[in-house]
Coordinates of C-alpha atoms in Angstrom, one line a residue:
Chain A
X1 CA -36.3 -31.3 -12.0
X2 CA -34.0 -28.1 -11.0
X3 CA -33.4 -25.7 -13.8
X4 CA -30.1 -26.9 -15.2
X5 CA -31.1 -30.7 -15.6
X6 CA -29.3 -31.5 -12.8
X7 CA -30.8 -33.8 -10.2
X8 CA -32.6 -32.1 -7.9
X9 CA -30.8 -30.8 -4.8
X10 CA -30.8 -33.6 -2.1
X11 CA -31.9 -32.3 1.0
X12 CA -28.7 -32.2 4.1
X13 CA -29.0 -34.6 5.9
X14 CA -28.1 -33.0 9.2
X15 CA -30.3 -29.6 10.4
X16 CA -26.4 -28.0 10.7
X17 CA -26.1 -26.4 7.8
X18 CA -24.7 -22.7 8.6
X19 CA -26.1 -20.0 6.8
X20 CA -23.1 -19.4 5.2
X21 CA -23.0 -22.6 3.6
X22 CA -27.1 -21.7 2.5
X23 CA -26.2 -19.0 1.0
X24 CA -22.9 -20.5 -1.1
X25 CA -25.1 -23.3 -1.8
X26 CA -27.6 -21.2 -3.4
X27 CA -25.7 -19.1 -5.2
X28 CA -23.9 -21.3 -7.1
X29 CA -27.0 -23.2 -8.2
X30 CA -28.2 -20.0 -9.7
X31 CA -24.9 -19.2 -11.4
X32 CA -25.2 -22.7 -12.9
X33 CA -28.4 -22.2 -14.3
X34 CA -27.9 -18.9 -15.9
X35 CA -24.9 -20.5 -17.6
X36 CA -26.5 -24.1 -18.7
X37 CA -29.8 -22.2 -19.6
X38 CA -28.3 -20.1 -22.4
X39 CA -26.3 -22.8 -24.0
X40 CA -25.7 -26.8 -24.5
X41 CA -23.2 -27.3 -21.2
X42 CA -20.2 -28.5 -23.8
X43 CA -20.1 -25.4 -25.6
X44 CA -19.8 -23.4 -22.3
X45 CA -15.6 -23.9 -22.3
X46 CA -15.4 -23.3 -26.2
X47 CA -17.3 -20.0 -25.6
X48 CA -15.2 -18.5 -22.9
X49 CA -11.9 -19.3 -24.8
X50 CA -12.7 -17.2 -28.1
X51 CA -12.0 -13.5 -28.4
X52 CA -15.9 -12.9 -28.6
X53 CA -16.1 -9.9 -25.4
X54 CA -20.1 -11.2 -25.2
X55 CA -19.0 -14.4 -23.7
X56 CA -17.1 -14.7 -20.2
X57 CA -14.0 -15.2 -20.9
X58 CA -11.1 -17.1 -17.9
X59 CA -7.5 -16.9 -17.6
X60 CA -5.1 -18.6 -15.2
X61 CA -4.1 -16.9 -11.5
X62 CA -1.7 -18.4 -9.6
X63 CA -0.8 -16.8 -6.6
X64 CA -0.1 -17.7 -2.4
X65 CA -2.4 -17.1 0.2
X66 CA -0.9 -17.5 3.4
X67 CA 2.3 -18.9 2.3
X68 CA 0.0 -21.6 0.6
X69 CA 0.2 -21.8 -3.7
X70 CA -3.3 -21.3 -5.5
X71 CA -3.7 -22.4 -8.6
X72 CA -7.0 -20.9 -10.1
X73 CA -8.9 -20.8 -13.4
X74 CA -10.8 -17.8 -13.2
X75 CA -13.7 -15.6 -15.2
X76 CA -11.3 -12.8 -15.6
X77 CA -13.9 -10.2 -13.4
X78 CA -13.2 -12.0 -10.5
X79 CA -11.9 -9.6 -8.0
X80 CA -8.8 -10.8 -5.9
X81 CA -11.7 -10.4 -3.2
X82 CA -13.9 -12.8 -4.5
X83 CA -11.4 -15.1 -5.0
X84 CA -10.5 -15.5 -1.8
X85 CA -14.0 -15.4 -0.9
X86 CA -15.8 -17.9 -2.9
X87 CA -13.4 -19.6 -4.6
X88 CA -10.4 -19.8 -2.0
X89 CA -13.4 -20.0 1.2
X90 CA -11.2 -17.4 3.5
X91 CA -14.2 -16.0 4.3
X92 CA -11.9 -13.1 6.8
X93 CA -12.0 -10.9 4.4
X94 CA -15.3 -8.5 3.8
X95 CA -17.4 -7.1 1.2
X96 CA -18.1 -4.0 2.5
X97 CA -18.8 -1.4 -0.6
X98 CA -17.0 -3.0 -3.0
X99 CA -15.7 0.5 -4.4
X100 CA -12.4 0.8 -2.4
X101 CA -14.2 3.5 -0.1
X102 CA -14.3 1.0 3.1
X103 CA -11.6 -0.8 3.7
X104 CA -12.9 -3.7 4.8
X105 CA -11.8 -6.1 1.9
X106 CA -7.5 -5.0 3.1
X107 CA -5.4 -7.7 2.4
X108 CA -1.7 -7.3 2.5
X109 CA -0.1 -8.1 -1.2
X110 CA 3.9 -8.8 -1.5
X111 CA 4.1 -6.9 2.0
X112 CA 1.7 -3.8 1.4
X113 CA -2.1 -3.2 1.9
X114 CA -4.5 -3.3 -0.6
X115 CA -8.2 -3.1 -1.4
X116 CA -8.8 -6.5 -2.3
X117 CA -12.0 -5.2 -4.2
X118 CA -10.2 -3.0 -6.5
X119 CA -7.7 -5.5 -8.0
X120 CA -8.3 -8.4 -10.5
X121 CA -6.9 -11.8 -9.3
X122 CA -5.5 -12.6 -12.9
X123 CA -3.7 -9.0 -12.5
X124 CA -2.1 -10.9 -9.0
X125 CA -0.1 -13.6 -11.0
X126 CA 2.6 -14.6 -8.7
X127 CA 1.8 -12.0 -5.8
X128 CA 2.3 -13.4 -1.7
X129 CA -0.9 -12.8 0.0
X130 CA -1.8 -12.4 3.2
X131 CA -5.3 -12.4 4.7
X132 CA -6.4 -12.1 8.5
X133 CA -6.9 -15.9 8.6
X134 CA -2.9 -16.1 7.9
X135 CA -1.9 -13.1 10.0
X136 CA -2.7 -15.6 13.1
X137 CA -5.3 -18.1 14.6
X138 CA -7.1 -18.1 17.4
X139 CA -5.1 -20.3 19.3
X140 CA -1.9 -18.3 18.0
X141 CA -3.1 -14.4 17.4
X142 CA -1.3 -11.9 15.8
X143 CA -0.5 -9.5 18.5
X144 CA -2.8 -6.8 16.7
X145 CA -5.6 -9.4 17.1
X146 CA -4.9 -9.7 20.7
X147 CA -5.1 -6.2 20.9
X148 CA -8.3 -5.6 19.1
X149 CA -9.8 -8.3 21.5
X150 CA -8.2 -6.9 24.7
X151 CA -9.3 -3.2 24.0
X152 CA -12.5 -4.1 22.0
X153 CA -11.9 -2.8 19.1
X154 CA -15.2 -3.4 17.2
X155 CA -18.8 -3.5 17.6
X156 CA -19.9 -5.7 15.0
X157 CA -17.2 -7.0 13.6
X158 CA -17.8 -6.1 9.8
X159 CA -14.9 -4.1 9.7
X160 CA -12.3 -5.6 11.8
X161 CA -10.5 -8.4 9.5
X162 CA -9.6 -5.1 7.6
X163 CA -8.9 -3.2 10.1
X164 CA -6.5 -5.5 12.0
X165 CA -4.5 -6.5 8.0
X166 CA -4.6 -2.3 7.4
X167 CA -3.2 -1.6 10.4
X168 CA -0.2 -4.2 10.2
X169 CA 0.7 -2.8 6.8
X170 CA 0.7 0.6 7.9
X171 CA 2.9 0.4 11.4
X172 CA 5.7 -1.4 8.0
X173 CA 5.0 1.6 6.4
X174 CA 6.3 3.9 9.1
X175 CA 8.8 1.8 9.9
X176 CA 10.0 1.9 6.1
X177 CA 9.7 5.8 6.4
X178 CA 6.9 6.6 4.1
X179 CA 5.7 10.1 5.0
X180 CA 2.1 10.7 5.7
X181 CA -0.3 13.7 4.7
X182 CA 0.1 15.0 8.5
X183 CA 3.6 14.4 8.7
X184 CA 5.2 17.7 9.1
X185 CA 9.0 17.3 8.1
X186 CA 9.1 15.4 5.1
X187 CA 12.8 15.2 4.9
X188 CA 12.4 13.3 8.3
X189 CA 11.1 10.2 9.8
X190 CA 7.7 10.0 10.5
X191 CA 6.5 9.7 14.4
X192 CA 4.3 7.2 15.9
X193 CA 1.9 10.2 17.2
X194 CA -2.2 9.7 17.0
X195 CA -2.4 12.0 14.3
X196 CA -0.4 10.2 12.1
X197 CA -2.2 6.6 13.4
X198 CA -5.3 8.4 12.7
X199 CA -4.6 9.6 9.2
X200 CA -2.6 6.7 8.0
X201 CA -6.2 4.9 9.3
X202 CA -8.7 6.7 7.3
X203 CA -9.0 4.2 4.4
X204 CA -10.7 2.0 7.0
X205 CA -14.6 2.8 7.9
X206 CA -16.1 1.6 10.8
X207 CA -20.0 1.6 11.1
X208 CA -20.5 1.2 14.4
X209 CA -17.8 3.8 15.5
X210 CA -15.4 2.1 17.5
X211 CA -12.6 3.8 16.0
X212 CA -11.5 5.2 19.8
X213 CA -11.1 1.5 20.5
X214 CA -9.5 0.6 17.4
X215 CA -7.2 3.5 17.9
X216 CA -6.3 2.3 21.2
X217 CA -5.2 -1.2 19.8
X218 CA -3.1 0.0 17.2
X219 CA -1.4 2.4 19.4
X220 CA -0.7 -0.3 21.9
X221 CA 0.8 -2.8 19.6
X222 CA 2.7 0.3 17.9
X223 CA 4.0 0.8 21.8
X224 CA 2.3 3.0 23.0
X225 CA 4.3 6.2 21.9
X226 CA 1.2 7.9 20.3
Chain B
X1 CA -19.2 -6.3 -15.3
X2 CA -19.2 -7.1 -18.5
X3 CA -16.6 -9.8 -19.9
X4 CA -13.3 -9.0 -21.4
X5 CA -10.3 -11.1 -22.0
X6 CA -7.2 -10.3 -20.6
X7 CA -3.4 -10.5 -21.6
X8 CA -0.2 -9.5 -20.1
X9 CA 1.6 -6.9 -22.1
X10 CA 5.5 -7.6 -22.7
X11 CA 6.5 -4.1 -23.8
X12 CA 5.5 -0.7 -24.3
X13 CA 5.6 -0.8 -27.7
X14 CA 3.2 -4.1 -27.9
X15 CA 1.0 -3.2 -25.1
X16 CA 0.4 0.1 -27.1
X17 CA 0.1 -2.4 -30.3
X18 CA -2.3 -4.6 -29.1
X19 CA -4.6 -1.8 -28.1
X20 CA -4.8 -1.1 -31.0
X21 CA -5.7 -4.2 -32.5
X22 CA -8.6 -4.2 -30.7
X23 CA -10.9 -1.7 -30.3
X24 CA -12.4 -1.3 -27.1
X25 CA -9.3 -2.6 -25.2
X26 CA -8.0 -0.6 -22.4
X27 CA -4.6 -0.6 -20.8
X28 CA -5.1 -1.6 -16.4
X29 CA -2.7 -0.6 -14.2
X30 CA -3.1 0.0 -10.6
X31 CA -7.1 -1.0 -11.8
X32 CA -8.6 1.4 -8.6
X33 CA -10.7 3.8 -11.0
X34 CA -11.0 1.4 -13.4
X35 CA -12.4 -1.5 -12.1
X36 CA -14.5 0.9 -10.4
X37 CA -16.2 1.6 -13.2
X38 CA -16.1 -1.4 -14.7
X39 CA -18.8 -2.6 -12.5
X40 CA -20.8 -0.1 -12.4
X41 CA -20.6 -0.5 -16.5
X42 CA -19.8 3.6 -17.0
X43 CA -16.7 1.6 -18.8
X44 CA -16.7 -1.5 -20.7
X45 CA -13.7 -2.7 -22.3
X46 CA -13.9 -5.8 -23.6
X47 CA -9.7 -6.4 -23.4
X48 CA -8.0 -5.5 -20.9
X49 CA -4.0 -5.0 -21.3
X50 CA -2.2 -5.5 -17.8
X51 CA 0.8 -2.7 -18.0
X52 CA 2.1 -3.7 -14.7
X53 CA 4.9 -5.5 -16.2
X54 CA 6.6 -3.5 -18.1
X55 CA 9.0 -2.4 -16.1
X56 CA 7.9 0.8 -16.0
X57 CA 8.8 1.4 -12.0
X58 CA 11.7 3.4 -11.5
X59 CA 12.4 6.5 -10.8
X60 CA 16.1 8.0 -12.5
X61 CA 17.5 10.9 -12.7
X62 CA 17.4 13.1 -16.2
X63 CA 20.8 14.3 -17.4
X64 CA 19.1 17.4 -17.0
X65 CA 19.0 17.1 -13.4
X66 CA 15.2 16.3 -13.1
X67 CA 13.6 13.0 -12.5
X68 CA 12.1 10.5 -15.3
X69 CA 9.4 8.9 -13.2
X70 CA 8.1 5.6 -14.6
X71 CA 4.1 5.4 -15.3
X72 CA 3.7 2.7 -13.0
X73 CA 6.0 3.8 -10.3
X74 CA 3.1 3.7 -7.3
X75 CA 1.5 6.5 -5.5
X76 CA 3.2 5.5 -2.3
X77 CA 6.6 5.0 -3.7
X78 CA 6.6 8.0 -5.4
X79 CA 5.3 10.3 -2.3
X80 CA 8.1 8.3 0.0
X81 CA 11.0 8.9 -2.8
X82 CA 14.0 10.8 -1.0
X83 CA 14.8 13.4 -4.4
X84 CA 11.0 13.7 -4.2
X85 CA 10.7 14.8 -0.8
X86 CA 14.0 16.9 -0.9
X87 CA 13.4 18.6 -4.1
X88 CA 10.0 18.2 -5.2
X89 CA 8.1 18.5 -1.4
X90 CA 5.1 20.0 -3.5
X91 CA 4.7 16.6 -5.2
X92 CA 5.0 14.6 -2.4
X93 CA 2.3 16.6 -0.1
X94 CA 0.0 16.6 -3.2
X95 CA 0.1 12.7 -3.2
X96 CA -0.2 11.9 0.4
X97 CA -3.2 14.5 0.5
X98 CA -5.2 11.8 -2.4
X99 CA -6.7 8.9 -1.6
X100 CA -5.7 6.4 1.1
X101 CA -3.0 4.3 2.1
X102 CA -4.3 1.2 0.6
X103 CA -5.4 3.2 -2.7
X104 CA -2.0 4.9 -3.0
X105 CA -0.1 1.1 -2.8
X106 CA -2.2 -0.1 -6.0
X107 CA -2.6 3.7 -7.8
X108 CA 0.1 3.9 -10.5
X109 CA 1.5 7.9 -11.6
X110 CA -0.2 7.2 -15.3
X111 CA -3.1 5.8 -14.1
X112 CA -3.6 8.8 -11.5
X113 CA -3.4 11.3 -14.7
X114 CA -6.1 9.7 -16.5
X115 CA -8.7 8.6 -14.0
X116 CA -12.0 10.1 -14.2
X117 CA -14.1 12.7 -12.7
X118 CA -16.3 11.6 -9.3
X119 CA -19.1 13.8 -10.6
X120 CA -22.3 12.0 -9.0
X121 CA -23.8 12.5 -12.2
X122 CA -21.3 10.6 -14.3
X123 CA -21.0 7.6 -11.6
X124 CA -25.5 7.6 -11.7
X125 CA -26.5 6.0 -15.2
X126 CA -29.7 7.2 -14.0
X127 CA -28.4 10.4 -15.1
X128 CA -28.0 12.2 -18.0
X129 CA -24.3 13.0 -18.5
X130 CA -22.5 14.0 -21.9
X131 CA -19.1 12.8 -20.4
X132 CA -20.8 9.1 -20.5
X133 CA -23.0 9.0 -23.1
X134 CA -22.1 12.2 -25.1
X135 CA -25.1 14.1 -26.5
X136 CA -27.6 13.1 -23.1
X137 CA -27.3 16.1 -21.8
X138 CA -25.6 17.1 -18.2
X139 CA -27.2 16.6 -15.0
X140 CA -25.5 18.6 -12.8
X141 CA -25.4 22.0 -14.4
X142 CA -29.0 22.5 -13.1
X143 CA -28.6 19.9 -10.2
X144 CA -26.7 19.5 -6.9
X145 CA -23.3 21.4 -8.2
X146 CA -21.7 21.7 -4.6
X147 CA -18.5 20.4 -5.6
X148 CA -18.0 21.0 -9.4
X149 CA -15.9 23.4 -11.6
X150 CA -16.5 27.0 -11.4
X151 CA -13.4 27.4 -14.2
X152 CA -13.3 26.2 -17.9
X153 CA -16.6 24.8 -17.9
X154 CA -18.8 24.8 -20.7
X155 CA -22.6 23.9 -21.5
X156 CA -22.2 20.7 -21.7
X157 CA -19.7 19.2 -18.4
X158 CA -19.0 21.3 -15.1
X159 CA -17.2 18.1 -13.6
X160 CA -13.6 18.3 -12.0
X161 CA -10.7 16.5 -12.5
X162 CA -10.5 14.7 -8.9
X163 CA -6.0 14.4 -8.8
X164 CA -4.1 16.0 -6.6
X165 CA -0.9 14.6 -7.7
X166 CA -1.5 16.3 -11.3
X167 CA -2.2 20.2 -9.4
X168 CA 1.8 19.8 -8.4
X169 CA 2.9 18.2 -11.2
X170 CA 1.3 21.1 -13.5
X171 CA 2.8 23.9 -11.1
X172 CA 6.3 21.5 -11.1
X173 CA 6.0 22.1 -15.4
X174 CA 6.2 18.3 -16.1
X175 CA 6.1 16.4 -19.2
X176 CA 4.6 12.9 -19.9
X177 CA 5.9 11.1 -22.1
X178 CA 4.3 8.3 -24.3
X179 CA 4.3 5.6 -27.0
X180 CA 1.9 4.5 -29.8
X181 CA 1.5 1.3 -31.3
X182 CA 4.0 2.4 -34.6
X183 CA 6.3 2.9 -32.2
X184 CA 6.5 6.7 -32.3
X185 CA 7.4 8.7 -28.3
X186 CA 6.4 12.2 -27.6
X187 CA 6.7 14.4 -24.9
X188 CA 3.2 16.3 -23.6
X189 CA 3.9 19.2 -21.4
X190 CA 1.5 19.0 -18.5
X191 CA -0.6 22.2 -19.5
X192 CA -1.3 20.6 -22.8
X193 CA -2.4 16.5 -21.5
X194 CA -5.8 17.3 -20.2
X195 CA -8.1 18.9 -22.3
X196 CA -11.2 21.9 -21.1
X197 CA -14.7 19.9 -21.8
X198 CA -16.1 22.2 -24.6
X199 CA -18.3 20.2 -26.3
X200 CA -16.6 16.8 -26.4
X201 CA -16.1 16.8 -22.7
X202 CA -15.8 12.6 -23.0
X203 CA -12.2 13.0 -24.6
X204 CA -10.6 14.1 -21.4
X205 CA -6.9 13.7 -22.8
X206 CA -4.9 14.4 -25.5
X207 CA -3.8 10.6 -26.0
X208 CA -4.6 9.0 -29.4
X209 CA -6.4 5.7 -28.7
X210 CA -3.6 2.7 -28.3
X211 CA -1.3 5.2 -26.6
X212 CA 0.2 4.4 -23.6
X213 CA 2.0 6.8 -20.9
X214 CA 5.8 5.6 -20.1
X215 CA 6.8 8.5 -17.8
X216 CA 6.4 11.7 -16.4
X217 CA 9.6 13.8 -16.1
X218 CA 10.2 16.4 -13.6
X219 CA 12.5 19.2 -14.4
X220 CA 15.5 20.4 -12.0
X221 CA 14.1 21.4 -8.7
X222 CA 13.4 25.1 -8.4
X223 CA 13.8 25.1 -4.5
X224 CA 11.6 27.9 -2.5
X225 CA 9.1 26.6 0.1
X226 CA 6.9 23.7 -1.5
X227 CA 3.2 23.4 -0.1
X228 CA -0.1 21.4 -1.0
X229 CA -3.3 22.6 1.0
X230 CA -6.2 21.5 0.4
X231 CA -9.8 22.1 1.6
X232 CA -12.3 19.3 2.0
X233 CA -15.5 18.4 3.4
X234 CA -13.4 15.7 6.2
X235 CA -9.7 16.1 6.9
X236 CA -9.0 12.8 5.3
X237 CA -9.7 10.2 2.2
X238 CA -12.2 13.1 0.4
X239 CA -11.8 14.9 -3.0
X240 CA -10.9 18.3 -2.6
X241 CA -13.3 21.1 -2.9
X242 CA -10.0 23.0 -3.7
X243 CA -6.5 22.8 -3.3
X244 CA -3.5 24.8 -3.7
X245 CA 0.0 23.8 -4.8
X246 CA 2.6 26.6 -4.6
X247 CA 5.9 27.0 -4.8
X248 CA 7.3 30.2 -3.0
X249 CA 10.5 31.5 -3.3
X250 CA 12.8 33.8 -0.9
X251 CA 11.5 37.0 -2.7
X252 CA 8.0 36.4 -2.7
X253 CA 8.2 35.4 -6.3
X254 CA 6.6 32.0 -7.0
X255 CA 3.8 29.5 -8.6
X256 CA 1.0 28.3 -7.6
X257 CA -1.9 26.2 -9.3
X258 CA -5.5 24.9 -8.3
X259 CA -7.4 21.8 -8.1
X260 CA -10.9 21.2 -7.7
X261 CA -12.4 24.1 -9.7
X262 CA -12.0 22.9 -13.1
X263 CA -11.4 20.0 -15.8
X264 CA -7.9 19.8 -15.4
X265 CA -5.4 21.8 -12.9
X266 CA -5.6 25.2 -13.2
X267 CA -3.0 27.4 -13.7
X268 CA -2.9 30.8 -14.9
X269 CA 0.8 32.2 -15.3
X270 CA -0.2 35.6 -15.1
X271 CA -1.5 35.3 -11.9
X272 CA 1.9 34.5 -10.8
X273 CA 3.3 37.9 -10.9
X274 CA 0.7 39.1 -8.4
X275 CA 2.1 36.8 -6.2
X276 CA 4.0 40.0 -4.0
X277 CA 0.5 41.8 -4.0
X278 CA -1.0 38.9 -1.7
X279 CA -3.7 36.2 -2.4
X280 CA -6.1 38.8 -3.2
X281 CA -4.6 40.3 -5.6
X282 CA -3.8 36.5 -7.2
X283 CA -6.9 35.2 -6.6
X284 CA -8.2 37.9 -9.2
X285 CA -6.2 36.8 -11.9
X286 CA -6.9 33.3 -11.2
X287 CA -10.5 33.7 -11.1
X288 CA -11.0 35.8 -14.5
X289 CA -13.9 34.4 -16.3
X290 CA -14.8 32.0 -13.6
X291 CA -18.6 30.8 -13.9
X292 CA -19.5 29.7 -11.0
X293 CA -23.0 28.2 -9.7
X294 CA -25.5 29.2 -7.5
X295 CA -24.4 26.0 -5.3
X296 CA -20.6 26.5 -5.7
X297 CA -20.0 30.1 -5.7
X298 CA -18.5 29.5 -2.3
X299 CA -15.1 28.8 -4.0
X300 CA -14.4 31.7 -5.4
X301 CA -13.6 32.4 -2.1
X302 CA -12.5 29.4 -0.6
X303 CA -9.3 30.1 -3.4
X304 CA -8.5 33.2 -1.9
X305 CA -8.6 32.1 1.7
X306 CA -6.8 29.2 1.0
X307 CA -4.5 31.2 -1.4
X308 CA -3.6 33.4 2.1
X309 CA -3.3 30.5 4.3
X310 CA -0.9 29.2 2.0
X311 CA 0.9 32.3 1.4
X312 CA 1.3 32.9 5.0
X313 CA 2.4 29.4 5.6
X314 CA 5.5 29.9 2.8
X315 CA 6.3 33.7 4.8
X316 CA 6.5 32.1 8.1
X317 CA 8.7 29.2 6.8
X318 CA 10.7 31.5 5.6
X319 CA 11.4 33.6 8.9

């Protein structure tokens, strides 16, 4: 018998099993028994609803992902990040640091880029996201995908999902005329040049280094000025 | 992260009420600092008070001919504004020099006034750190100090306060302007909202608990040549070992204020009337009573370098 008095785990029945779904499997099996094992199971909703800060508390988030309508009931830590991750399964976007320092969690919120990390998914009540699985498919890529592909723009691939919805964001955000810290004029438009790309960039780490690569992508899709 | 519950605020005046109903709570804005440390546990509200609502994003102009900039008006938006970039350049170079582009879309004006120092020693709860758990001593005073405060420090903190935005806004001479839970507004020059660490360096602010900022106002422009440089250990998304807002006029006359060297921005008025005698001479002024480590001694003269780069960059755009 498992911990939580649940049957045990039946066994797949295929050998497929990705190691994705392992590890999703496993993890909420452990998050069920630290619940159950502190408390009778029917007190576990009366708990989370009182004002006692001991006890997780949840609150309603209903937002789109890809033009799709979410409707979630969520511990309120949940990052938007996790959300999409474990409870929404759009698996695109990473967990790199989890601090905002890499990048690699960017989604684009109501238009603009975001560290998906740093944001609670209560606090996104009523927001439009997007996420690399919405900006295209792999039959229909966004031309920035394309891009990243053609000029090989990534090593390992950790970093790319938020490369690729960072630098979407930030091409609108020249477009729109937001100035830069390298832009020299601010009562001008900004430029397309590679210091600007480069700067506008630097919220996005990449590992492996291939930000020549990744440079090259953007600045092809931005047309080439830089 | 420890639980919290959560509620959307509907006003000012009840988001400052309901703070203070519950002690503990904590107002979330743009959440980047915040949530932060919220899971490393360095803070642990158990309510959290989403602000975002409030309507708190515009920016208007004063009938004085300044700017009333909502709390919540973004990093981003407020860096791209047109008045900002025509009038208030300073401001605008100070923001785009913080952070990234995805941090400056979530980071709020309030929020970037009151986030908290990046001392290693306050983010380690390894550490000792008076800041986090007052009385526990400091860890960096005898550690690695590279990148802390040689101004205003005291025996118990030698952390910086990490914004850039609040370097122009102190040499701009803005006010923030809040509300507490009765009700009550009041206007906090600048020079006066951060506090020096003394021995209480965990109250970084002057806010009363349950207050919450509404604004910060800009007075009318003062023209001259506007510039933001600042020094850091990559050219991009790093806090500043120091920076330099300034605001040079045709005659040489002019403001100027630092970041990275102490609690809070520093600015030292007297200093200002050096400013025809050259950085040296400014630098001087500026530096009086510094205490600088072993480690970070470098900076005294990093702010007079950066002092004549900055100067010389205001003479040649004036030529």
């Amino acid at each position: 018998m498992s911990l939580n008095g649940a049957p045990p785990m039946q066994p797949p029945e295929t050998h497929d099993l990705s190691r994705r779904d392992f590890l999703v499997l496993g993890t909420s099996t452990v998050a069920s028994a630290a619940v159950t094992s502190d408390m009778p199971a029917q007190e576990a909703p009366a708990a989370a609803s009182t004002q006692d800060a001991a006890a997780p508390a949840t609150a309603k988030a209903s937002f789109q992902v890809n033009g799709m309508p979410c409707d979630l009931e969520l511990d309120t830590r949940t990052t938007l990040l996790d959300a999409l991750r474990e409870h929404l399964h759009l698996t695109g976007s990473k967990k790199g640091c989890d601090q905002g320092q890499c990048g690699a969690c960017t989604v684009i919120v109501n238009g603009r880029r975001i560290n998906s990390c740093l944001t609670l998914a209560v606090m996104q009540q009523g927001s439009e996201v997007t996420t690399i699985e919405g900006l295209g498919t792999p039959e229909d890529m966004h031309p920035l995908q394309s891009a990243f592909v053609k000029c090989d723009g990534y090593q390992c691939g950790y970093c790319t999902a938020g490369q690729i919805c960072s630098a979407v964001a930030m091409l609108d955000e020249i477009k729109a005329g937001i100035p830069s810290h390298v832009t020299e004029d601010l009562t001008q438009a900004p430029q397309l040049t590679p210091p600007e790309l480069r700067e506008r960039m630097s919220g996005n780490l990449c590992r492996c280094g291939a930000y020549s690569n990744i440079f090259d992508a953007i600045n092809e899709v931005a047309g080439g000025q830089a | 992260m420890k639980a919290f519950t959560y509620e959307r605020a509907a006003s000012p005046a009840e988001a400052a009420a309901a703070a203070t109903r519950r002690p503990g709570a904590k107002f979330v804005a743009g959440g980047t600092n915040l949530l932060d440390l919220m899971k490393l546990e360095i803070e642990t509200p158990v309510h959290l008070i989403d602000v975002n609502g409030l309507g708190l994003d515009k920016i208007e102009p004063t009938a004085e001919g300044g700017l009333r900039i909502g709390a919540l008006v973004r990093n981003t938006d407020l860096a791209a504004d047109e008045r900002v970039r025509r009038d208030y350049g300073v401001l605008s170079r100070a923001l785009m020099a913080g952070a990234s582009g995805q941090l400056r879309n979530m980071a709020t004006t309030g929020g970037n006034l009151l986030q908290r120092t990046r001392c290693p020693y306050f983010y380690d709860t390894n550490q000792p750190c008076n800041k986090r758990v007052p009385g526990s001593g400091c860890g960096a005073i005898d550690g690695f100090n590279r990148q802390h405060a040689i101004l205003g420090v005291s025996e118990a903190c030698i952390a910086t306060h990490p914004s850039d935005m609040a370097v122009a806004l102190r040499v701009l001479d803005a006010t923030v302007e809040t509300i507490r839970a009765d009700g009550e507004r009041r206007t906090i020059p600048i020079a006066d909202f951060h506090r020096l660490p003394g021995d209480t360096p965990h109250i970084e602010t002057v806010l009363r608990p349950g207050e919450l900022i509404t604004a910060v106002t800009l007075p009318p422009p003062v023209g001259g040549t506007q510039l933001y440089h600042k020094v850091r250990d990559r050219s991009s998304y790093a806090f500043a070992l120091v920076s330099v807002a300034a605001i040079v006029q045709s005659d040489g006359s002019g403001r100027v204020a630092l970041g990275g060297v102490a609690h809070k921005p520093w600015r030292v008025e007297a200093a200002e009337a050096e400013l025809p005698h050259g950085a040296a001479a400014v630098a001087k002024k500026l530096l009086e009573g510094a205490k600088p480590t072993q480690e970070n001694a470098f900076k005294l003269k990093l702010v007079e370098r950066t002092l004549a780069a900055v100067l010389a960059e205001a003479k040649g755009a004036r030529l």
